[in-house]
Coordinates of C-alpha atoms and ligand atoms in Angstrom, one line a residue:
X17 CA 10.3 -28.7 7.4
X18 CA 14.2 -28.9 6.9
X19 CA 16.7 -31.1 7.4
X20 CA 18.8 -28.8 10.0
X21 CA 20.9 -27.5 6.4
X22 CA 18.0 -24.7 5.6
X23 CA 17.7 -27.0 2.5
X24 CA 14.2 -28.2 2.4
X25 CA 14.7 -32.1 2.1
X26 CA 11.9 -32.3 -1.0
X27 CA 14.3 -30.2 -2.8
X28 CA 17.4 -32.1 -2.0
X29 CA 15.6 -35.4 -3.4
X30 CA 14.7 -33.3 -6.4
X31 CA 18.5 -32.4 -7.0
X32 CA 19.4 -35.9 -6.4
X33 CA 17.2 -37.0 -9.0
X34 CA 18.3 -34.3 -11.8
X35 CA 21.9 -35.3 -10.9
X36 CA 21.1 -39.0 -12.2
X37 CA 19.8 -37.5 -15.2
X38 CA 22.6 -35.6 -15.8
X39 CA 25.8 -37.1 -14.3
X40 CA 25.0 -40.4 -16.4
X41 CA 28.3 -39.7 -18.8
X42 CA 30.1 -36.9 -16.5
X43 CA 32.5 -37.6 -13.4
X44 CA 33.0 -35.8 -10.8
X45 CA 33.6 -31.8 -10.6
X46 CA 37.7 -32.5 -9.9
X47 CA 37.9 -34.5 -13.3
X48 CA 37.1 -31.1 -15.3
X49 CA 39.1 -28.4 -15.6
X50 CA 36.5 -26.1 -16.4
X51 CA 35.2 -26.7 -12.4
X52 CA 39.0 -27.0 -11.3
X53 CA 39.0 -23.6 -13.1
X54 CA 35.9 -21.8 -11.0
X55 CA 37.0 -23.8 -7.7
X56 CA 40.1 -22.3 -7.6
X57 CA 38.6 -18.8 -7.2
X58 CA 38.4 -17.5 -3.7
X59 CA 35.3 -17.8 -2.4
X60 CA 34.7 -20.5 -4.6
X61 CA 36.0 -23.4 -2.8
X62 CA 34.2 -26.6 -2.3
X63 CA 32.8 -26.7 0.9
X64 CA 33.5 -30.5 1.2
X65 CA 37.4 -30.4 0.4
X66 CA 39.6 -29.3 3.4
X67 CA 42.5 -29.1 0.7
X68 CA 41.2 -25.6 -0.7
X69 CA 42.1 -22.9 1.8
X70 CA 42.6 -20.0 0.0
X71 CA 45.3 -17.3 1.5
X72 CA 42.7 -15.2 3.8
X73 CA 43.6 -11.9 5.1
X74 CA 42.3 -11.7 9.0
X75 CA 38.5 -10.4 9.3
X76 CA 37.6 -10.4 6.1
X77 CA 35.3 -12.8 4.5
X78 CA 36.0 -14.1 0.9
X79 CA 32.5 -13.8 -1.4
X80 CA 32.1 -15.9 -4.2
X81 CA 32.5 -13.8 -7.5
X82 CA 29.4 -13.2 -8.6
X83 CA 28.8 -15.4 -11.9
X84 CA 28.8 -12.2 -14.4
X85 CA 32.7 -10.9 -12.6
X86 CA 33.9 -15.0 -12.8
X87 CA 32.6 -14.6 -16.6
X88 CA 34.4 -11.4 -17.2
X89 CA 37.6 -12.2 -15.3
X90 CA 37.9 -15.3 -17.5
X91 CA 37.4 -14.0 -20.7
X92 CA 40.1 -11.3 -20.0
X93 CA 42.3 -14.0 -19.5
X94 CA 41.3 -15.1 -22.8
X95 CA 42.4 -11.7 -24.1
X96 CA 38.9 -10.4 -24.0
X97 CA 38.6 -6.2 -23.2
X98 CA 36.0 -4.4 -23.7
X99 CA 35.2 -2.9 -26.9
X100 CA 36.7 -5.2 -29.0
X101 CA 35.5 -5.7 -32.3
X102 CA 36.6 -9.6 -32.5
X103 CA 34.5 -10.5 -29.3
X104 CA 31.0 -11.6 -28.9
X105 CA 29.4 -11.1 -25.2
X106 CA 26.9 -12.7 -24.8
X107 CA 27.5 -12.7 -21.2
X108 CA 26.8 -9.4 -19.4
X109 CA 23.0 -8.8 -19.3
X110 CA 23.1 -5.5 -20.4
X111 CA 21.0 -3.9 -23.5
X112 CA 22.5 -2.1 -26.6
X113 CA 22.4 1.5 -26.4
X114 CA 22.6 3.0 -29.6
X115 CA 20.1 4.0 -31.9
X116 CA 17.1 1.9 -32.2
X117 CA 14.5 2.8 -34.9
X118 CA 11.0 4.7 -33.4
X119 CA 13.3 5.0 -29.6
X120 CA 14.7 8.3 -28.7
X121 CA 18.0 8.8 -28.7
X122 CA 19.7 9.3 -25.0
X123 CA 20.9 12.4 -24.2
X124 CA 25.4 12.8 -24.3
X125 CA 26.1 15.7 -22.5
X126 CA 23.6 17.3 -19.8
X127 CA 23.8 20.5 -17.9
X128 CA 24.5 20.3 -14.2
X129 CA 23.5 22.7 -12.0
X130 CA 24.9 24.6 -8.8
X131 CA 22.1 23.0 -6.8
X132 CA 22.9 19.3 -8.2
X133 CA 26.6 19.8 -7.0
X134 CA 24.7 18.8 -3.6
X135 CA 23.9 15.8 -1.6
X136 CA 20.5 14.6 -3.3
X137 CA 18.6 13.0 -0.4
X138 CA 19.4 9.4 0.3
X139 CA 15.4 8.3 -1.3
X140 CA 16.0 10.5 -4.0
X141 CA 15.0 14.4 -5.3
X142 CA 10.8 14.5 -4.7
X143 CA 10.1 15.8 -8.7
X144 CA 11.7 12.5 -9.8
X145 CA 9.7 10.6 -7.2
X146 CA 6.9 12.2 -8.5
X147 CA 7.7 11.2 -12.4
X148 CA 7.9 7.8 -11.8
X149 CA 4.8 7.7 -9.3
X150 CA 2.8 9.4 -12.5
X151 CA 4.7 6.7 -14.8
X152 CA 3.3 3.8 -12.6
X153 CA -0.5 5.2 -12.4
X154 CA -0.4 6.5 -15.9
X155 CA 0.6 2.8 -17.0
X156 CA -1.3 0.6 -14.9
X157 CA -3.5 2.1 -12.5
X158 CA -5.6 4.7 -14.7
X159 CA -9.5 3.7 -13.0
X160 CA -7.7 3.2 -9.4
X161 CA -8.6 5.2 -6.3
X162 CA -5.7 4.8 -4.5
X163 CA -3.1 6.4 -6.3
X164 CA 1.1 6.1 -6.1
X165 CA 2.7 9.3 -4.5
X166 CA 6.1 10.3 -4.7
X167 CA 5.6 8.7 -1.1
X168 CA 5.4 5.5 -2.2
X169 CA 8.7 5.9 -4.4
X170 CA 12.7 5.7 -3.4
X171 CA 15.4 6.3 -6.1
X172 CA 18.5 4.2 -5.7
X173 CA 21.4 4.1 -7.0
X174 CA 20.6 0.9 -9.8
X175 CA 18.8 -2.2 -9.0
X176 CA 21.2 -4.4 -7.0
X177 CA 21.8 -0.9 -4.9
X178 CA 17.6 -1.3 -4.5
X179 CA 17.4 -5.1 -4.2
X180 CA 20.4 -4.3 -1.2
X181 CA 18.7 -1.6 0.5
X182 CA 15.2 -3.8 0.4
X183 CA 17.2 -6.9 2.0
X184 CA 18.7 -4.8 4.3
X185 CA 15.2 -4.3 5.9
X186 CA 14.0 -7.5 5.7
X187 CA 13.4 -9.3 9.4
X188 CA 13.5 -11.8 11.4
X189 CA 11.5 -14.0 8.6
X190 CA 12.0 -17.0 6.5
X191 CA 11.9 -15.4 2.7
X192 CA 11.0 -18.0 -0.3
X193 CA 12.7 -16.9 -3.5
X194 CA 12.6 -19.3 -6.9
X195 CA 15.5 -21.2 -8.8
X196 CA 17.0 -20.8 -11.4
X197 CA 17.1 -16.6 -10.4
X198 CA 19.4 -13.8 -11.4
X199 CA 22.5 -14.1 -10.1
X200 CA 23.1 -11.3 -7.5
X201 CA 20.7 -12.8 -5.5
X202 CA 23.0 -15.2 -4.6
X203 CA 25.1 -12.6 -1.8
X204 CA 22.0 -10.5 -1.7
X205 CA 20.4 -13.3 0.1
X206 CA 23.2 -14.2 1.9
X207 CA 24.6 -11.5 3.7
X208 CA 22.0 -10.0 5.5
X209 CA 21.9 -13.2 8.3
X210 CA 18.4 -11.9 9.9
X211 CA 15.9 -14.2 7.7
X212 CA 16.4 -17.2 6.2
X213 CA 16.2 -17.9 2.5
X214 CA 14.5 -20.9 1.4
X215 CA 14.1 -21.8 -2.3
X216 CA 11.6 -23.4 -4.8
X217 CA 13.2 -24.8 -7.9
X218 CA 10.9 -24.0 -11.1
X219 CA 10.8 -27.3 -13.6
X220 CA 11.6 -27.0 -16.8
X221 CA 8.5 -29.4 -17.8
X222 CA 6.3 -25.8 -16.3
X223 CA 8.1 -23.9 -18.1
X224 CA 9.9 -22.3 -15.5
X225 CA 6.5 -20.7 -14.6
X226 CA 5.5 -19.6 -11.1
X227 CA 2.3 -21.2 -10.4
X228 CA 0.3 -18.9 -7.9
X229 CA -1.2 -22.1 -6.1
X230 CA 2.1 -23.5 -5.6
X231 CA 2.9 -20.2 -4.1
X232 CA 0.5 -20.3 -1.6
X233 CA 1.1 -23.7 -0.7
X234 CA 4.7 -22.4 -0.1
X235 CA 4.0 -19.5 2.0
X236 CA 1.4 -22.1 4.1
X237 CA 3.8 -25.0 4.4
X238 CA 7.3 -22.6 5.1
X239 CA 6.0 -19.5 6.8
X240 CA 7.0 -17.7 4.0
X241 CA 7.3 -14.1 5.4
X242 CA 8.2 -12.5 2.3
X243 CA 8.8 -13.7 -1.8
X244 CA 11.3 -12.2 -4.1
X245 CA 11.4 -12.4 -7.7
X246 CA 12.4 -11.6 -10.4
X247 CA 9.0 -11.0 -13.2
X248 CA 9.9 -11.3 -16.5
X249 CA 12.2 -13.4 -14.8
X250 CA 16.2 -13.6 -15.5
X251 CA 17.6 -15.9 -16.9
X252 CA 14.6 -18.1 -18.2
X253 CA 12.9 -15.5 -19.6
X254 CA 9.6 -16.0 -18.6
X255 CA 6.9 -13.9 -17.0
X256 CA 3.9 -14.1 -14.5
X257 CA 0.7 -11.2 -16.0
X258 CA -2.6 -11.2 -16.0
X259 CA -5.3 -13.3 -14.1
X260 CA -2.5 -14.7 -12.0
X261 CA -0.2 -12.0 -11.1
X262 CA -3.9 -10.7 -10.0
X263 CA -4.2 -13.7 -7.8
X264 CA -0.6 -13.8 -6.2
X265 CA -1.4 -9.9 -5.1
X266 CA -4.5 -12.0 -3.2
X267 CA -3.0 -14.4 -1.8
X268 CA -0.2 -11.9 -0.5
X269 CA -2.7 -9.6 0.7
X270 CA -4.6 -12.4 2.8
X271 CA -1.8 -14.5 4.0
X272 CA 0.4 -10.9 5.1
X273 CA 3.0 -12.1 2.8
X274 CA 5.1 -9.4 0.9
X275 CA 5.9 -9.9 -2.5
X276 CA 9.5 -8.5 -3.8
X277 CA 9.0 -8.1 -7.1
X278 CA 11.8 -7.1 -9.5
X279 CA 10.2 -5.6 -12.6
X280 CA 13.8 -4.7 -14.4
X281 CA 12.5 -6.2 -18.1
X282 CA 8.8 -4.7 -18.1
X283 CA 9.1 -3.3 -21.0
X284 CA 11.0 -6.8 -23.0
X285 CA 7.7 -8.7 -23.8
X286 CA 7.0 -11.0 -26.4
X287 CA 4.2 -12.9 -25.0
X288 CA 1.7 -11.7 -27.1
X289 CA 2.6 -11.8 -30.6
X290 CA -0.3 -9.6 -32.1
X291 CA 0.3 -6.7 -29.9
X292 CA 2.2 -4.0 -31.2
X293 CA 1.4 -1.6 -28.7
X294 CA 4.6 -2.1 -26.6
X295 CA 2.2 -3.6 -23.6
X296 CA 4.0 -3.4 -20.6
X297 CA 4.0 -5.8 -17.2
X298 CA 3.8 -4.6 -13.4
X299 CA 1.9 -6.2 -10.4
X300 CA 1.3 -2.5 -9.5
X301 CA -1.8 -3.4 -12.4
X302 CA -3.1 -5.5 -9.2
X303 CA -2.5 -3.6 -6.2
X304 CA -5.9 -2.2 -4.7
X305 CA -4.6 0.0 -1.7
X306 CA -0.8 1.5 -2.8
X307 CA -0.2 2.2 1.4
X308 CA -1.7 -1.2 2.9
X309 CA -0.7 -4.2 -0.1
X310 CA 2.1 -5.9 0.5
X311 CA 3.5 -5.4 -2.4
X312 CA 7.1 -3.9 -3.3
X313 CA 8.7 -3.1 -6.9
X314 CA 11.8 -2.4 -8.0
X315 CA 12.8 -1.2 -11.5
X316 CA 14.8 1.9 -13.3
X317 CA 16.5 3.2 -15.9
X318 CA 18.4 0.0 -16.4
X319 CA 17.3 -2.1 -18.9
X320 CA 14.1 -0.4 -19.6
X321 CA 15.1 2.9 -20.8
X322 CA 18.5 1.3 -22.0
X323 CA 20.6 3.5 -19.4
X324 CA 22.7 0.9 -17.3
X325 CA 25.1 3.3 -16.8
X326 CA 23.6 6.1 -15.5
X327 CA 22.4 4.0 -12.1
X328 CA 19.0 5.8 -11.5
X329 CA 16.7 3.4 -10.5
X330 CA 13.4 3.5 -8.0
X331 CA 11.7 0.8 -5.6
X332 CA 8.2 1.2 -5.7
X333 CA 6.0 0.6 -2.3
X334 CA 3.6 1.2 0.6
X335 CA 5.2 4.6 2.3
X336 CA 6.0 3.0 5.5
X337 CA 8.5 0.9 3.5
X338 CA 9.7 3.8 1.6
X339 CA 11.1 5.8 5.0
X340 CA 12.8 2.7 5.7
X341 CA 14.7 2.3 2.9
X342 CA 15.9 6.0 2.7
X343 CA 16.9 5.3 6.2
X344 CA 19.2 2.2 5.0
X345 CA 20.3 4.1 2.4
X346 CA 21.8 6.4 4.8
X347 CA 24.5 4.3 5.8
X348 CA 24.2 1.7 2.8
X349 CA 25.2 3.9 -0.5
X350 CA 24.3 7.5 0.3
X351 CA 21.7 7.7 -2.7
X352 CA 21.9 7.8 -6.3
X353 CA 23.7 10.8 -8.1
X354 CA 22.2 14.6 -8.5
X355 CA 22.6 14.6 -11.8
X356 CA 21.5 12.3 -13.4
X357 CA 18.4 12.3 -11.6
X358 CA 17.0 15.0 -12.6
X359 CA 18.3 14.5 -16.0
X360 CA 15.9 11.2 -16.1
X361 CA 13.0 12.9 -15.7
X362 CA 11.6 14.2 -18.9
X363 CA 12.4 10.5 -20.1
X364 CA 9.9 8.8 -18.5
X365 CA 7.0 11.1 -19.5
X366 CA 4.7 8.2 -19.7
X367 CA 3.6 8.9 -23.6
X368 CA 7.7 8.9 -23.9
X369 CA 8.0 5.5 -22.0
X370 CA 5.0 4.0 -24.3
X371 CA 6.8 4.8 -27.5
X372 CA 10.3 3.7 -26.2
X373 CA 8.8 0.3 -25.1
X374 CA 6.8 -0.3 -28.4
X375 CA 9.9 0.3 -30.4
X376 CA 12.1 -1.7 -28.0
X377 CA 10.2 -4.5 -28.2
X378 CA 9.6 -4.6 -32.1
X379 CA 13.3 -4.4 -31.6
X380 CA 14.2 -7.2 -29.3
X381 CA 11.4 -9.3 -30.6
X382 CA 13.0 -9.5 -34.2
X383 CA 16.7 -10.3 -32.3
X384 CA 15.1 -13.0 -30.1
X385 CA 13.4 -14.6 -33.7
X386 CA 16.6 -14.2 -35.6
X387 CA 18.9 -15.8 -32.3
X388 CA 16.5 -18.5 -31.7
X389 CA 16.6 -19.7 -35.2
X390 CA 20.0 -19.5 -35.7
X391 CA 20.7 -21.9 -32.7
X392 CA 18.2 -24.6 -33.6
X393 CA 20.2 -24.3 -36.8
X394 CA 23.6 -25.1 -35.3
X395 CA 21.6 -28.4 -33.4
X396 CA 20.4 -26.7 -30.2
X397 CA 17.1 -28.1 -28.9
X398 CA 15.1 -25.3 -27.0
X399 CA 12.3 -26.5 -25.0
X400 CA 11.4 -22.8 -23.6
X401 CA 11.9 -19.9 -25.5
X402 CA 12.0 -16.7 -23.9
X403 CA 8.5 -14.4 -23.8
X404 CA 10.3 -12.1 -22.2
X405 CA 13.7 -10.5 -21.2
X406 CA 16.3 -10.6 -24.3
X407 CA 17.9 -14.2 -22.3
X408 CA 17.8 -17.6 -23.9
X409 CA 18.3 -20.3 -20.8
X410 CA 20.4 -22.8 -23.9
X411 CA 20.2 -26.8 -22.7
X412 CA 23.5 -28.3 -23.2
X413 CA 23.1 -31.3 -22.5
X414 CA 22.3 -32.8 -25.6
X415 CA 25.8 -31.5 -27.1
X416 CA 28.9 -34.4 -27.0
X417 CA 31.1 -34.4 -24.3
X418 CA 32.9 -33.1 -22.8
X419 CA 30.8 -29.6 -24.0
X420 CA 27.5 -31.3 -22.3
X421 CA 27.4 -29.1 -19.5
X422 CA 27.7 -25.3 -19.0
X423 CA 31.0 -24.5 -17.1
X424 CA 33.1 -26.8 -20.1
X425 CA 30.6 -25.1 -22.9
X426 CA 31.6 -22.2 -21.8
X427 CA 35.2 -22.8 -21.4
X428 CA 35.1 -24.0 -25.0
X429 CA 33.0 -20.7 -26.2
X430 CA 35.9 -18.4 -24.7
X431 CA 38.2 -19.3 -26.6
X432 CA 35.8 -18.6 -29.7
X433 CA 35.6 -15.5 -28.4
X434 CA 32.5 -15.7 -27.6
X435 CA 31.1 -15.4 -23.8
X436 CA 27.8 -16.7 -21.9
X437 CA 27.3 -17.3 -18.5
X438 CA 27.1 -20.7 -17.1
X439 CA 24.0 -22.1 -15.6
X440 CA 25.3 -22.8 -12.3
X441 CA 25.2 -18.8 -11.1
X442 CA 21.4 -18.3 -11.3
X443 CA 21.5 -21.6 -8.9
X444 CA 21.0 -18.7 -6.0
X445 CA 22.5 -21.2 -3.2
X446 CA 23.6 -18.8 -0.2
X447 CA 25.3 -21.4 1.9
X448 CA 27.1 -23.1 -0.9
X449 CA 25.7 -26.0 -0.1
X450 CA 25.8 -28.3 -3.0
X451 CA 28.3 -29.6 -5.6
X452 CA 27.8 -28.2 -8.5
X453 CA 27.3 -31.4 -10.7
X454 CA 24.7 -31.3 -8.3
X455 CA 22.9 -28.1 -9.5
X456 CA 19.4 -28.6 -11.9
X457 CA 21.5 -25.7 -13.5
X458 CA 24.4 -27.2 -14.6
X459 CA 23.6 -28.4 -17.8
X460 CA 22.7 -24.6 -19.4
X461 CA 24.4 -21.5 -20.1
X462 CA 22.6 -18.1 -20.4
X463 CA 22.5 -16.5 -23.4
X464 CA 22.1 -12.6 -23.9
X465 CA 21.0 -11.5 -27.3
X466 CA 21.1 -7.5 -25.9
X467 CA 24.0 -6.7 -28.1
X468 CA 23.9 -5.3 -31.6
X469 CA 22.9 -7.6 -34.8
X470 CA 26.4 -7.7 -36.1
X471 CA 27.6 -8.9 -32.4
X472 CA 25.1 -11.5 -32.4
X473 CA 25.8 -12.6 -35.8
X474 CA 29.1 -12.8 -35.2
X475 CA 28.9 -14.8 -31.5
X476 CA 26.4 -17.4 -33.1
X477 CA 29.4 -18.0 -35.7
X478 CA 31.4 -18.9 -32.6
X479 CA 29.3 -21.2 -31.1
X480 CA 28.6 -23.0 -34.3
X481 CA 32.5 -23.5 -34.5
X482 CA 32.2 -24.9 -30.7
X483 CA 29.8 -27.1 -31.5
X484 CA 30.6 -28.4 -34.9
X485 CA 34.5 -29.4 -33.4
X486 CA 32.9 -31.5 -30.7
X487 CA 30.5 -33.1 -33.2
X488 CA 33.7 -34.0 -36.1
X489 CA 35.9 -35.0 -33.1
X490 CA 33.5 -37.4 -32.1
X491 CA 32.5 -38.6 -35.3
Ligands
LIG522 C1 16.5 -9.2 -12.7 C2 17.5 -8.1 -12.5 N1 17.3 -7.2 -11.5 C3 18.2 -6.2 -11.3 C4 19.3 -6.0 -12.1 C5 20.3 -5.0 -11.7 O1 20.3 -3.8 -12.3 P1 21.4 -2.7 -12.1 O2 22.4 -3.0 -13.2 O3 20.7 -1.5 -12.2 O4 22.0 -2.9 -10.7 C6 19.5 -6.9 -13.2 C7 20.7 -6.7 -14.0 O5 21.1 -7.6 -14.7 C8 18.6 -8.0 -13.4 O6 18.8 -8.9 -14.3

């Protein structure tokens, strides 16, 4: 099934094959700085050169910087800090939070009580359990029987904190998780040595779409134990609803697989252009018994609700998963703050969580239109547009040389002031494996169009000045 690597050999072939494609003009990684750049990051060495041995202090292990800390420790080389009116970042996947028309405006000051001066428990205070167990059957499971509990919910301390505590519970099993995927995956997967990750890359010819057959011929073929994802999914921006989310929960159900499903931009959807409505997406639509389905979600106050700060978020799931991740919250991050937690409460009142999503996505949707256009504009050809998410996964491959692939486009965008994330950090690769001309994700850059209209404006500026040097230098 492997070829002794953990790297299924079908997949290797296929990353040999998207190399051709892509290498035909390009080197090697040590004849561009950009990658000379990145390698020389601890952590970030290249696996096959003995030269790079970064200064190691005894016992501890150097991670790789996770791609959105690389982006940000570059650009504040490039004289980037935040708040700066000159800079355009695209790069951090977080969501404005000021005013949007129709949302509600977040509360700036909140009382704290004596009581919240307290430890809150490690799965969180039981009346915010309870909100978001009412949120989820409100939402999606109105004509169910079986019915979410605050049993059935955990608050953590923000989504990686959840995605941490769920891997930390995760057995002896070989889990299946898809490329190109949001980039803390990458050490999320890795560091927890009990099960072994084993990846599908999504084509771009699909769309980047997870096809529920090809799912089950996964968990057949592998012994997929368990399947994590991210749904709409970050960075391509696509999402899984409907008919076939329905059928994945069925062929979960019968073949004892759990799906890990990470639900952070439910409420970004542009699928369906007609609704107004602020529909929103969760597998929890699909699952019959909330106790016995295999079938975990984690979301929170994030993206959704436009809150990354406050780090209240929730995982979602049978109640014999709950107790154990309030047990590995016990040692792992001690729970998410008192505060704050009971502060989110009367915020996702589900009538509250409708209007906030309708006028979100109105929002986002009119962002994503404007964004989109403006890049075909400035030459960019994009095959998939996001449906969901406020990403745009930008192919640049078609741009001259040297700009053709991420890492270098990126480079170049810096020093516009302008920052993106390269491709190569959603190519979740745990082992570091592969060279990264290697990667089916070298040739993109992720694109985040959260930020305001006149940030946006004024990044798109930047990467038509990019773009348009390369072109006059080559004419
Ligand atoms: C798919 C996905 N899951 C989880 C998160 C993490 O959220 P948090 O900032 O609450 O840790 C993000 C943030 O970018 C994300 O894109």
């Amino acid at each position: 099934m492997t070829d002794g690597t953990n790297t299924p050999s079908k997949i290797k072939y296929h990353f040999h094959d998207i190399a051709a494609r892509i290498i035909q003009n390009i080197r090697s990684e040590t004849e561009s700085e950009a990658h000379q750049i990145l390698r020389s990051y601890p952590g970030n060495e290249n696996p096959t050169d003995a030269s790079q041995n970064a200064a190691k202090i005894y016992g501890i292990s150097t991670q790789s910087s996770t791609g959105v800390i690389y982006v940000m420790d570059r650009a504040t080389e490039r004289g980037f800090t935040y708040g700066n009116p000159e800079w355009a970042n695209f790069g951090q996947g977080a969501p404005e939070v000021g005013h949007i028309d129709g949302c509600m405006d977040k509360p700036t000051e909140i009382a704290i009580d004596h009581s919240s001066l307290e430890y809150a428990p490690t799965s969180g205070i039981k009346p915010l359990r309870e909100a978001v167990a009412r949120l989820y059957n409100d939402l999606y499971r109105q004509e169910k029987e079986s019915q979410y509990t605050w049993e059935n919910v955990c608050i953590v301390p923000g989504g990686r904190a959840g995605l941490t505590r769920v891997a930390s519970v995760i057995g002896d099993i070989v889990v299946g998780h898809f490329l190109p995927e949001y980039t803390a995956y990458e050490q999320m997967l890795g560091i927890f040595k009990r099960f072994v990750p084993i990846p599908t890359v999504l084509e771009e010819e699909a769309k980047y779409h997870i096809d529920p057959q090809t799912v089950k011929k996964e968990i057949i073929g592998r012994g997929l134990g368990l399947i994590v994802a991210s749904n709409p999914r970050n960075p391509v921006g696509q999402v899984i609803e409907g008919e076939e989310l329905k059928e994945m929960v069925e062929i979960a159900r019968k073949r004892h697989t759990t799906l890990v499903m990470d639900e952070f931009y439910s409420a970004y959807i542009y699928s369906h252009p007609s609704e107004q409505n602020g529909r929103t997406v969760s597998i929890s639509e699909f699952v019959d018994d909330v106790d016995h389905d295999p079938v975990v979600i984690i979301d929170g106050m994030t993206k959704n609700m436009r809150l990354p700060g406050w780090r209240v978020c929730w995982v979602v799931g049978p109640k014999s998963v709950i107790t154990s991740l309030e047990s590995s919250g016990s040692f792992l991050d001690g729970g998410a703050n008192h505060p704050l937690q009971k502060a989110a409460i009367p915020l996702i009142e589900p009538s509250k969580y409708r209007n906030e999503a309708k006028y979100l996505q109105q929002h986002f949707r009119a962002k994503r239109d404007f964004v989109l256009k403006n890049l075909k504009e400035i030459g960019f050809n994009i095959k998939v547009p996001p449906e969901a998410t406020f990403y745009i996964w930008l192919d640049v491959s078609e741009l001259p040389e040297p700009i053709n692939n991420g890492l270098a486009f990126f480079e170049e965008c810096l020093k516009e002031k302008v920052i993106l994330v390269p491709g190569i950090f959603f190519d979740v690769n745990p082992a570091h494996r592969r060279e990264l001309f290697e990667s089916p994700c070298h040739h993109f850059v992720r694109l985040s169009f959260g930020p305001e209209q006149k940030e946006l404006e004024k990044g798109l500026a930047g990467i038509k000045r990019v773009v348009d040097k390369f072109k006059n230098e080559k004419k």
